[in-house]
Coordinates of C-alpha atoms in Angstrom, one line a residue:
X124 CA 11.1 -1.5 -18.2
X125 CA 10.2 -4.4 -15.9
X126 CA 9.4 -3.6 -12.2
X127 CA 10.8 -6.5 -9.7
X128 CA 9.7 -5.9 -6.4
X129 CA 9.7 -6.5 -2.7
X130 CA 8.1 -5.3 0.2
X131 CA 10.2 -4.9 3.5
X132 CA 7.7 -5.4 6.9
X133 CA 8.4 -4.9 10.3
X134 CA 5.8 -7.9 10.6
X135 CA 7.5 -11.7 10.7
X136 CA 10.7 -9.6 9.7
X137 CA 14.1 -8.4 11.5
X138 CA 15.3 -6.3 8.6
X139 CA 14.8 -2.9 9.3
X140 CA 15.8 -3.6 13.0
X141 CA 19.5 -3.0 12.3
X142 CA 21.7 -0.9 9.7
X143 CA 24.3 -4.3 8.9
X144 CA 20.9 -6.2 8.0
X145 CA 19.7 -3.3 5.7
X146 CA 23.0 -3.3 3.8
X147 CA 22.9 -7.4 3.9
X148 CA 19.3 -7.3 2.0
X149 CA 20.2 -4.7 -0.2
X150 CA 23.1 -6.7 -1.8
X151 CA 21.0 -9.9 -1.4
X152 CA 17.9 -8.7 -3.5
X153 CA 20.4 -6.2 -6.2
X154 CA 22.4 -10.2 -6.6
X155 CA 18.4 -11.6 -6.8
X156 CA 17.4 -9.5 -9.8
X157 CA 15.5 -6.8 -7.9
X158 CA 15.6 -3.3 -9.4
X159 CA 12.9 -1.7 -6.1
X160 CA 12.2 -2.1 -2.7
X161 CA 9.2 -0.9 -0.7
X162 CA 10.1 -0.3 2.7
X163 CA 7.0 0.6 5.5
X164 CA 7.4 3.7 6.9
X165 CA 3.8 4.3 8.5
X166 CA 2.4 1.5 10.5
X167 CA 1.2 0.7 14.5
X168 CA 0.5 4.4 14.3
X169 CA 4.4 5.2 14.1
X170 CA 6.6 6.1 11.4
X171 CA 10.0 4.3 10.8
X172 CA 11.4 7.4 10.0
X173 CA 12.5 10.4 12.1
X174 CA 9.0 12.5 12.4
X175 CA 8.6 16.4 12.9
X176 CA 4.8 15.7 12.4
X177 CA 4.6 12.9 14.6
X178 CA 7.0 14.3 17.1
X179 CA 5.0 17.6 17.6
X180 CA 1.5 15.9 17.0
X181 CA 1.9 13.2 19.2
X182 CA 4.9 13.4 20.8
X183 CA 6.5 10.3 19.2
X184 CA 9.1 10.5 17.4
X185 CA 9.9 7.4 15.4
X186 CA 8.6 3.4 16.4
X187 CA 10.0 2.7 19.8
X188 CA 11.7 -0.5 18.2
X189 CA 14.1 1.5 16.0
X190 CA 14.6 4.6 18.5
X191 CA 18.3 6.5 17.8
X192 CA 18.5 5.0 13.7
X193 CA 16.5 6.4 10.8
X194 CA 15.9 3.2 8.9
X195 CA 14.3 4.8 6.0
X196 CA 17.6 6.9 5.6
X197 CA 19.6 3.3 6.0
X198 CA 17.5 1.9 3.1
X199 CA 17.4 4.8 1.0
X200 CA 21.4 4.8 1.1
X201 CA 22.2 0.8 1.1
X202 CA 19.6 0.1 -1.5
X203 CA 21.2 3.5 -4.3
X204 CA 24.8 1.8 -3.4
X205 CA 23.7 -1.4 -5.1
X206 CA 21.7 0.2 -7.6
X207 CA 18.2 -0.5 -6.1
X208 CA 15.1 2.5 -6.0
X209 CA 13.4 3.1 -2.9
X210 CA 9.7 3.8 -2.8
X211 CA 8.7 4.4 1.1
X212 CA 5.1 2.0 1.7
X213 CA 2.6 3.8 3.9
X214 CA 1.1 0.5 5.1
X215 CA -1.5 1.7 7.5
X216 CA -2.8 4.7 5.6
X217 CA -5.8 5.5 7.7
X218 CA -6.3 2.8 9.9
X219 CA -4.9 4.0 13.5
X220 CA -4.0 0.7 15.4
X221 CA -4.6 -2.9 15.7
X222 CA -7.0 -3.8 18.6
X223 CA -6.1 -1.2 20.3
X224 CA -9.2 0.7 20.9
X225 CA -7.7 3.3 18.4
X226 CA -4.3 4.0 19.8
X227 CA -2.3 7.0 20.7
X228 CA -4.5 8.0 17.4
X229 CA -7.6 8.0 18.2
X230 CA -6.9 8.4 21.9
X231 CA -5.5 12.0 21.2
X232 CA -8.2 12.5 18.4
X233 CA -11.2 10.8 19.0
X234 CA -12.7 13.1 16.7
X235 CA -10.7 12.1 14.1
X236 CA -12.5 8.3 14.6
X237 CA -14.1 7.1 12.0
X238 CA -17.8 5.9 12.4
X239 CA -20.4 3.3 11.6
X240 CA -24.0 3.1 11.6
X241 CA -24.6 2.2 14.8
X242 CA -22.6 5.1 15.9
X243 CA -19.5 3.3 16.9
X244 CA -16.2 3.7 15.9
X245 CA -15.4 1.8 12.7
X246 CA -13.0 -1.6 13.1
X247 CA -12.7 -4.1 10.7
X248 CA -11.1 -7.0 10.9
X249 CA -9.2 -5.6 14.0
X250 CA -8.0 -2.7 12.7
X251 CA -9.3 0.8 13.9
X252 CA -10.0 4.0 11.6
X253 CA -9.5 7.3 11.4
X254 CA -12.5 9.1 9.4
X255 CA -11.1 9.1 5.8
X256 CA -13.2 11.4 4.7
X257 CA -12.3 14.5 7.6
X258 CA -10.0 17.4 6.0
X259 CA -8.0 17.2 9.3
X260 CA -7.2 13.0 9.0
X261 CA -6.2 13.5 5.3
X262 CA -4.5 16.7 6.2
X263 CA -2.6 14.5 8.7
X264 CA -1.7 11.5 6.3
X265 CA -0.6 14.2 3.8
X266 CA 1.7 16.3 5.5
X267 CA 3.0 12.3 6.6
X268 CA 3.5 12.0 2.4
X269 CA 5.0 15.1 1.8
X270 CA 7.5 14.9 4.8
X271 CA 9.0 11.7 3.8
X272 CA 8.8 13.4 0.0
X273 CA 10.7 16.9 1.3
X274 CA 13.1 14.9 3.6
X275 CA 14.5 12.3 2.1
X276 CA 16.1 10.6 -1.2
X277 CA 13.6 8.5 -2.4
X278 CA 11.8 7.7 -6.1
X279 CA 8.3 7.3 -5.3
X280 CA 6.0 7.0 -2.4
X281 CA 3.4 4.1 -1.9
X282 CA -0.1 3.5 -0.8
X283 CA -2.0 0.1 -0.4
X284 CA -5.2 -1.6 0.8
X285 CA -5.6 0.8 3.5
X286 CA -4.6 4.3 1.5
X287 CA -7.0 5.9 0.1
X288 CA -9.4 3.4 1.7
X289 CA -11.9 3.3 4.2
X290 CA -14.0 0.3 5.5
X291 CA -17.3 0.7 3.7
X292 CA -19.0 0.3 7.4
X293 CA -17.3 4.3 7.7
X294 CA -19.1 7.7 6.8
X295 CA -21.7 8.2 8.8
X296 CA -20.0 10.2 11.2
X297 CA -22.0 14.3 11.3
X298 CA -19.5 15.5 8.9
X299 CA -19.9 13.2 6.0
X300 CA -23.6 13.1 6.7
X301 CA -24.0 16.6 6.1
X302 CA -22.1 16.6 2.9
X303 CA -24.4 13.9 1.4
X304 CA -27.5 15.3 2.6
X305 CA -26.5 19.1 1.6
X306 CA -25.6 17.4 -2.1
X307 CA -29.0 14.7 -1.9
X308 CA -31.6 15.9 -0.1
X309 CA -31.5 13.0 1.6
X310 CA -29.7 10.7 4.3
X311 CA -27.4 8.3 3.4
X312 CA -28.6 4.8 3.4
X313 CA -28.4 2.6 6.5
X314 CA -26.7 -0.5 4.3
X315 CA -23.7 0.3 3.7
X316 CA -23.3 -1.2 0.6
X317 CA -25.7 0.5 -1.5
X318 CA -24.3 1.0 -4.7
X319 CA -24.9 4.8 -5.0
X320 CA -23.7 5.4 -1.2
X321 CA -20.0 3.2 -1.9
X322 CA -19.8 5.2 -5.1
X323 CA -20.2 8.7 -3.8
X324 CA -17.7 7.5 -0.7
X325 CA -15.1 5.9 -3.1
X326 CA -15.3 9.3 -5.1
X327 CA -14.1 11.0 -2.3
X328 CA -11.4 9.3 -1.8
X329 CA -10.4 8.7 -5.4
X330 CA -10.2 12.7 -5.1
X331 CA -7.6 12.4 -2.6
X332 CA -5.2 10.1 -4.4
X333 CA -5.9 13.0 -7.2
X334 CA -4.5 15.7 -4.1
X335 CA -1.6 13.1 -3.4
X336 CA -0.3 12.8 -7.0
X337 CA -0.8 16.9 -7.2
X338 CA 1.5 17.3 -4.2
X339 CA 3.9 14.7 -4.6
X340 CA 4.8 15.6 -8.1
X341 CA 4.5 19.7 -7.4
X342 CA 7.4 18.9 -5.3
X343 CA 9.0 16.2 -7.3
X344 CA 8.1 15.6 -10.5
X345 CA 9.9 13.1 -11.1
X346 CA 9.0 10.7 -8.0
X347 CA 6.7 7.7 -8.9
X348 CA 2.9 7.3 -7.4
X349 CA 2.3 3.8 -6.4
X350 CA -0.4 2.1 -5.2
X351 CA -1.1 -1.4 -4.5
X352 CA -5.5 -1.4 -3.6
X353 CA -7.6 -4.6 -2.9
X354 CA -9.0 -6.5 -5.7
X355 CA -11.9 -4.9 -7.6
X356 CA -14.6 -4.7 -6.9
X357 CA -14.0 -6.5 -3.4
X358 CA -11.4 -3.8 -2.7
X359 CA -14.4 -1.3 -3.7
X360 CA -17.4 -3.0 -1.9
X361 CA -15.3 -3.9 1.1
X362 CA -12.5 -0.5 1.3
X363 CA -14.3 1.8 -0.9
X364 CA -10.9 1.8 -3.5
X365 CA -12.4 2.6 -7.3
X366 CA -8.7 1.7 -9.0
X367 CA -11.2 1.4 -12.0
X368 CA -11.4 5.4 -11.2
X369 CA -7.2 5.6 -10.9
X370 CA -6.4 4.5 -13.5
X371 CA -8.8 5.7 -15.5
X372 CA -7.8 9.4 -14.5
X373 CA -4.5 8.7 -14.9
X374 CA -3.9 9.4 -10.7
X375 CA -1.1 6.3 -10.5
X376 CA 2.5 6.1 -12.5
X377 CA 2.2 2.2 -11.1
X378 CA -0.4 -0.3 -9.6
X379 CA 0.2 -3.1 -8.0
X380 CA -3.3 -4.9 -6.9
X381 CA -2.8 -7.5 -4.5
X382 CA -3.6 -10.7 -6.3
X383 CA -2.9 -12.9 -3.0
X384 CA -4.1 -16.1 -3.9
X385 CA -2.4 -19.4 -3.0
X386 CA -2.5 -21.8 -6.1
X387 CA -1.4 -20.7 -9.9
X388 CA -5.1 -21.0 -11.2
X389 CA -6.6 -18.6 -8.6
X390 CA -3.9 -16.2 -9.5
X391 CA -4.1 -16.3 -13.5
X392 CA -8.1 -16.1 -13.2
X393 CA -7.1 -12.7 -11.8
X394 CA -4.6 -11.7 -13.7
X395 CA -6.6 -12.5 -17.0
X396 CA -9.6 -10.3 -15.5
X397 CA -7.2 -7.5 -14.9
X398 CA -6.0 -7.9 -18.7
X399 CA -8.8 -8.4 -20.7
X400 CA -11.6 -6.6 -18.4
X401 CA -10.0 -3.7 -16.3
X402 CA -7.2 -2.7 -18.2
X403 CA -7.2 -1.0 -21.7
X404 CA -3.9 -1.6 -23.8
X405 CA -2.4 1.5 -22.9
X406 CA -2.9 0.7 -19.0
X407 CA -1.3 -2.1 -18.8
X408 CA 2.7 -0.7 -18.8
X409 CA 1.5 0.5 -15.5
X410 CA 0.4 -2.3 -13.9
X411 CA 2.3 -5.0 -11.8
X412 CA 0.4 -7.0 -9.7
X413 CA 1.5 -8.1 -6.2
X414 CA 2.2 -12.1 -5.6
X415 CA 1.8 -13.5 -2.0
X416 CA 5.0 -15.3 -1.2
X417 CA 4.6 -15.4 2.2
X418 CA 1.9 -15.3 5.0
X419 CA 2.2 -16.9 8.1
X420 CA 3.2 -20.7 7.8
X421 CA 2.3 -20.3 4.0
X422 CA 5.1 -19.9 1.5
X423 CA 4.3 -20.5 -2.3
X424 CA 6.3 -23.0 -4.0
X425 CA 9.3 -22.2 -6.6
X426 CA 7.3 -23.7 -9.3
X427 CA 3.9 -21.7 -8.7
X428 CA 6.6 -18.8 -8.4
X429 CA 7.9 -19.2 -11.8
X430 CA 4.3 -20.1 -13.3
X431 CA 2.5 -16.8 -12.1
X432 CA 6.3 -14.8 -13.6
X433 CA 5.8 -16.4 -17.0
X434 CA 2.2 -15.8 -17.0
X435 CA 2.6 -12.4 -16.2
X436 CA 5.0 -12.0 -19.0
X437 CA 2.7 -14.4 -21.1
X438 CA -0.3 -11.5 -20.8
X439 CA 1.8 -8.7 -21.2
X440 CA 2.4 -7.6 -17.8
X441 CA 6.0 -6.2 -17.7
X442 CA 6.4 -7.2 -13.5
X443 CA 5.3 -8.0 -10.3
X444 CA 5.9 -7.2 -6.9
X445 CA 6.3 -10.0 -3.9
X446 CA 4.8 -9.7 -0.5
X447 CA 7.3 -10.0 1.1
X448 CA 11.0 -10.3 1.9
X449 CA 11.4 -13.4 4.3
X450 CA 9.4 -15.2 1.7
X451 CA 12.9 -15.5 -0.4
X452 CA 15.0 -16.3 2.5
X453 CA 13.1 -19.6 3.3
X454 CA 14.5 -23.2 2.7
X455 CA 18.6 -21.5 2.2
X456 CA 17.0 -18.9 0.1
X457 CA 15.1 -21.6 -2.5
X458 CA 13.0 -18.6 -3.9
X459 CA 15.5 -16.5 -4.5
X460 CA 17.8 -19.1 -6.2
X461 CA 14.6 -19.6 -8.8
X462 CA 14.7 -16.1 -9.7
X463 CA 18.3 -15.8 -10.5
X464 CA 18.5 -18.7 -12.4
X465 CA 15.0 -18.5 -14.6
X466 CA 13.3 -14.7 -14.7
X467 CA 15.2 -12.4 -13.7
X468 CA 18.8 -14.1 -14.3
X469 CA 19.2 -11.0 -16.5
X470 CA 19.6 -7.5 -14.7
X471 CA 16.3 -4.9 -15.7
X472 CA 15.6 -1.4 -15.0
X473 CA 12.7 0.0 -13.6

């Protein structure tokens, strides 16, 4: 088993915007080498899939952008004609907009806002939250899951840096107060990254990828969990994500941390830390970490491409998956032509 990879955005990309560019990607990545795509389904505080949740929640259907197609059900069917899985990417878990004050979300719901210290509503690095911690917001992002899961086709659903996560700024809100205090004695502390507090926080929601795993597979059994968290322990300290905790329960079929660093060294410095520290033998068949190709003006080169491949392989680590699509299609597709002729010039399965 080798897992080759590819996110699809609707950020710096045009591909979900049409069904003939769907089917074009499909046979350009199955021609590649890639065996699964992750599409987004769940961002901007829309889904890119026809809704009943949203629809009746919040009175949206489906993103604006895409309204009349179902893109999910596009990829889902382009991507099994060329022999390609489909595991739908939840990228904005349970952050509700993008400096937006909190969006339809929050508008609706201001209850369901996650807050800081000060009292505010939490927002990090742009990005508004929903209280991770309230049995109504994960309620909410799981009936989201298990929709897509009922619905549609698919071989595996997929969190990331913002599912299960929560800026480490969030939990003081009454609620989560109350809880600590009824289990401590005590109020939480007013620094937000004392160690005990981010632990008992990250628990929490470490206990919810443990409810999404339940559901998903009581449904499907068969359907892959993924999830692709921050580095640890930044991804802990910063987004309160213990994968150390995932994996260790066994909550994840695959894991793909987001080692987005933009030289080889910086990226084998982290993958040898996920090898020799994080990992235990058995782990590692799980684990596939995700390789920035693109950001912005930045695209890797070929070379560093192939470099952080072979070291992958070099370590053990049966796979990758690249952020994101566009990336390949650069320079008359220069990326892509480096993976068909050197790692994946042989077909795999996932």
């Amino acid at each position: 088993m080798e897992v080759r990879g590819i996110w699809l955005t609707t950020t710096d990309s045009r591909v979900l915007y049409s069904r003939a560019t769907i089917a074009e990607a499909m046979d350009f990545l199955a021609d590649t080498g890639f065996n699964v795509v992750f599409p987004v389904v769940w961002n901007k505080g829309v889904t890119l899939y026809k809704s009943q949740v949203m629809s009746q929640k919040f009175g949206v259907e489906i993103d604006f952008y895409v309204r009349g197609r179902d893109p999910l059900a596009e990829v889902i069917e382009e991507a099994h004609r060329v022999g390609l899985k489909v595991i739908p990417w939840f990228e904005y878990g349970f952050a509700s907009s993008y400096q937006q004050n909190g969006g339809r979300i929050l508008n609706q719901k201001p209850n369901w806002s996650a807050i800081n210290s000060q009292g505010g509503m939490v927002v990090k690095n742009g990005f508004e939250w929903m209280n991770a911690f309230d049995s109504e917001v994960q309620d909410f992002i799981m009936s989201l899951i298990l929709e897509v899961v009922r619905k549609y086709n698919i071989d595996g659903v997929q969190g990331d840096d913002r599912l299960p996560a929560l800026p480490s700024e969030g939990g003081y809100d009454q609620q989560t107060v109350q809880r600590y205090v009824k289990e401590f004695g005590r109020q939480p502390p007013l620094h937000h990254k004392d160690s005990q507090w981010l632990q008992w926080r990250a628990n929490i929601l470490t206990d919810f990828l443990a409810r999404i795993k339940r559901e998903v597979k009581a449904i499907k059994p068969n359907l892959i969990v993924s999830m692709s968290p921050s580095v640890y322990s930044w991804g802990l300290n910063e987004y309160l994500q213990d994968y150390i905790a995932w994996i260790d329960r066994d909550l994840v079929d695959m894991i793909h941390p987001q080692l987005y660093r933009r030289n080889f060294w910086s990226y084998k410095g982290l993958v040898d830390q996920l090898v020799d520290v994080q990992f235990r033998d058995w782990q590692l068949p799980k684990l596939s970490p995700g390789v920035l190709i693109k950001v912005g003006s930045y695209r890797i080169s070929a070379d560093e491409l192939l470099k952080s491949i072979d070291y992958n392989r070099h370590r053990g680590v049966k796979g990758e998956v690249l952020f994101f699509y566009e990336g390949l299609r650069e320079n008359n597709d220069e990326l892509a032509k480096a993976l068909r002729r050197g790692p994946y010039a042989t077909p795999a399965r996932l």
